[in-house]
C-alpha cells in the first residue's frame, strides 16, 4: 500500500519501507550487513534450510524492481554500497 501511494510515507509505514529496502540491499550485496552466499552465488541463510528464504527474496526483488520501474523516472534504490536500478534487481533475482 505504501508503494502504491495509498498510505503516507511517514511513521510506521515509512519504517516498513526502509526495512524492506535495507533487506533488498543486503540481498544484492550492497547493504550494511549482506546475506551470505554459497560459492555458486546462491543466497543462503542457515545450513539445513530449504530454499524458501531464497525464493521469498527473489520474489521481493522482482516486485520491488517492478515498483521502481513503474514509478517513471524514480531514482534507483539507494543502498550503502551504491545505487541499484530495477534492471540490477531483476538480474540478481534471475541469478538465483
mmCIF file of C-alpha atoms in Angstrom:
data_model
loop_
_atom_site.group_PDB
_atom_site.id
_atom_site.type_symbol
_atom_site.label_atom_id
_atom_site.label_comp_id
_atom_site.label_asym_id
_atom_site.label_seq_id
_atom_site.Cartn_x
_atom_site.Cartn_y
_atom_site.Cartn_z
ATOM 1 C CA UNK A 1 0.000 0.000 0.000
ATOM 2 C CA UNK A 2 2.888 2.380 0.734
ATOM 3 C CA UNK A 3 4.435 1.654 -2.650
ATOM 4 C CA UNK A 4 1.099 2.291 -4.377
ATOM 5 C CA UNK A 5 0.836 5.700 -2.730
ATOM 6 C CA UNK A 6 -2.263 4.699 -0.742
ATOM 7 C CA UNK A 7 -0.543 5.284 2.601
ATOM 8 C CA UNK A 8 1.607 8.177 3.694
ATOM 9 C CA UNK A 9 5.343 7.552 3.619
ATOM 10 C CA UNK A 10 5.760 8.523 7.234
ATOM 11 C CA UNK A 11 5.751 6.957 10.670
ATOM 12 C CA UNK A 12 5.334 3.201 10.903
ATOM 13 C CA UNK A 13 4.733 2.776 7.167
ATOM 14 C CA UNK A 14 7.948 4.579 6.313
ATOM 15 C CA UNK A 15 9.781 2.286 8.749
ATOM 16 C CA UNK A 16 8.407 -0.756 6.910
ATOM 17 C CA UNK A 17 9.571 0.590 3.560
ATOM 18 C CA UNK A 18 13.016 1.426 4.928
ATOM 19 C CA UNK A 19 13.283 -2.067 6.409
ATOM 20 C CA UNK A 20 12.293 -3.652 3.107
ATOM 21 C CA UNK A 21 14.791 -1.529 1.195
ATOM 22 C CA UNK A 22 17.532 -2.463 3.678
ATOM 23 C CA UNK A 23 16.690 -6.143 3.179
ATOM 24 C CA UNK A 24 16.828 -5.759 -0.607
ATOM 25 C CA UNK A 25 20.212 -4.030 -0.377
ATOM 26 C CA UNK A 26 21.506 -6.884 1.796
ATOM 27 C CA UNK A 27 20.271 -9.462 -0.707
ATOM 28 C CA UNK A 28 22.098 -7.835 -3.622
ATOM 29 C CA UNK A 29 25.278 -7.474 -1.539
ATOM 30 C CA UNK A 30 25.094 -3.686 -1.279
ATOM 31 C CA UNK A 31 23.826 -3.481 2.287
ATOM 32 C CA UNK A 32 25.470 -2.827 5.607
ATOM 33 C CA UNK A 33 25.073 -6.497 6.582
ATOM 34 C CA UNK A 34 24.904 -8.644 3.456
ATOM 35 C CA UNK A 35 23.246 -12.038 3.308
ATOM 36 C CA UNK A 36 25.649 -14.952 2.890
ATOM 37 C CA UNK A 37 26.027 -16.646 -0.466
ATOM 38 C CA UNK A 38 27.199 -20.085 -1.453
ATOM 39 C CA UNK A 39 30.346 -20.422 -3.591
ATOM 40 C CA UNK A 40 27.987 -20.601 -6.584
ATOM 41 C CA UNK A 41 26.287 -17.309 -5.658
ATOM 42 C CA UNK A 42 23.006 -18.587 -4.154
ATOM 43 C CA UNK A 43 21.649 -16.611 -1.210
ATOM 44 C CA UNK A 44 21.995 -18.758 1.897
ATOM 45 C CA UNK A 45 20.745 -18.203 5.435
ATOM 46 C CA UNK A 46 21.420 -21.349 7.503
ATOM 47 C CA UNK A 47 22.648 -24.859 6.899
ATOM 48 C CA UNK A 48 19.799 -27.309 6.663
ATOM 49 C CA UNK A 49 17.222 -24.775 5.468
ATOM 50 C CA UNK A 50 15.366 -25.299 2.251
ATOM 51 C CA UNK A 51 15.118 -22.628 -0.415
ATOM 52 C CA UNK A 52 12.057 -20.838 0.977
ATOM 53 C CA UNK A 53 14.124 -17.803 2.022
ATOM 54 C CA UNK A 54 15.871 -17.622 -1.329
ATOM 55 C CA UNK A 55 12.534 -17.921 -3.136
ATOM 56 C CA UNK A 56 10.957 -15.203 -0.999
ATOM 57 C CA UNK A 57 13.939 -12.887 -1.519
ATOM 58 C CA UNK A 58 13.756 -13.413 -5.273
ATOM 59 C CA UNK A 59 10.050 -12.536 -5.286
ATOM 60 C CA UNK A 60 10.683 -9.373 -3.250
ATOM 61 C CA UNK A 61 13.495 -8.283 -5.586
ATOM 62 C CA UNK A 62 11.334 -8.659 -8.686
ATOM 63 C CA UNK A 63 8.311 -6.989 -7.069
ATOM 64 C CA UNK A 64 10.360 -4.003 -5.921
ATOM 65 C CA UNK A 65 12.046 -3.736 -9.317
ATOM 66 C CA UNK A 66 8.572 -3.526 -10.844
ATOM 67 C CA UNK A 67 7.638 -0.779 -8.410
ATOM 68 C CA UNK A 68 10.768 1.230 -9.244
ATOM 69 C CA UNK A 69 10.250 0.754 -12.980
ATOM 70 C CA UNK A 70 6.593 1.799 -12.807
ATOM 71 C CA UNK A 71 7.451 4.921 -10.813
ATOM 72 C CA UNK A 72 8.541 6.569 -14.072
ATOM 73 C CA UNK A 73 11.902 8.154 -13.570
ATOM 74 C CA UNK A 74 12.091 7.449 -9.861
ATOM 75 C CA UNK A 75 15.639 7.415 -8.556
ATOM 76 C CA UNK A 76 17.235 3.995 -8.144
ATOM 77 C CA UNK A 77 17.279 2.304 -4.758
ATOM 78 C CA UNK A 78 19.987 3.928 -2.643
ATOM 79 C CA UNK A 79 21.990 1.288 -0.776
ATOM 80 C CA UNK A 80 25.026 1.791 1.473
ATOM 81 C CA UNK A 81 27.121 0.045 -1.199
ATOM 82 C CA UNK A 82 25.778 2.128 -4.097
ATOM 83 C CA UNK A 83 22.640 2.694 -6.132
ATOM 84 C CA UNK A 84 20.649 -0.222 -7.558
ATOM 85 C CA UNK A 85 18.493 0.179 -10.665
ATOM 86 C CA UNK A 86 15.465 -2.039 -11.351
ATOM 87 C CA UNK A 87 17.398 -3.929 -14.033
ATOM 88 C CA UNK A 88 20.080 -4.823 -11.485
ATOM 89 C CA UNK A 89 17.472 -6.198 -9.082
ATOM 90 C CA UNK A 90 15.948 -8.358 -11.812
ATOM 91 C CA UNK A 91 19.374 -9.542 -12.971
ATOM 92 C CA UNK A 92 20.271 -10.595 -9.429
ATOM 93 C CA UNK A 93 16.904 -12.340 -8.975
ATOM 94 C CA UNK A 94 17.469 -14.300 -12.182
ATOM 95 C CA UNK A 95 20.866 -15.407 -10.904
ATOM 96 C CA UNK A 96 19.121 -17.157 -8.046
#
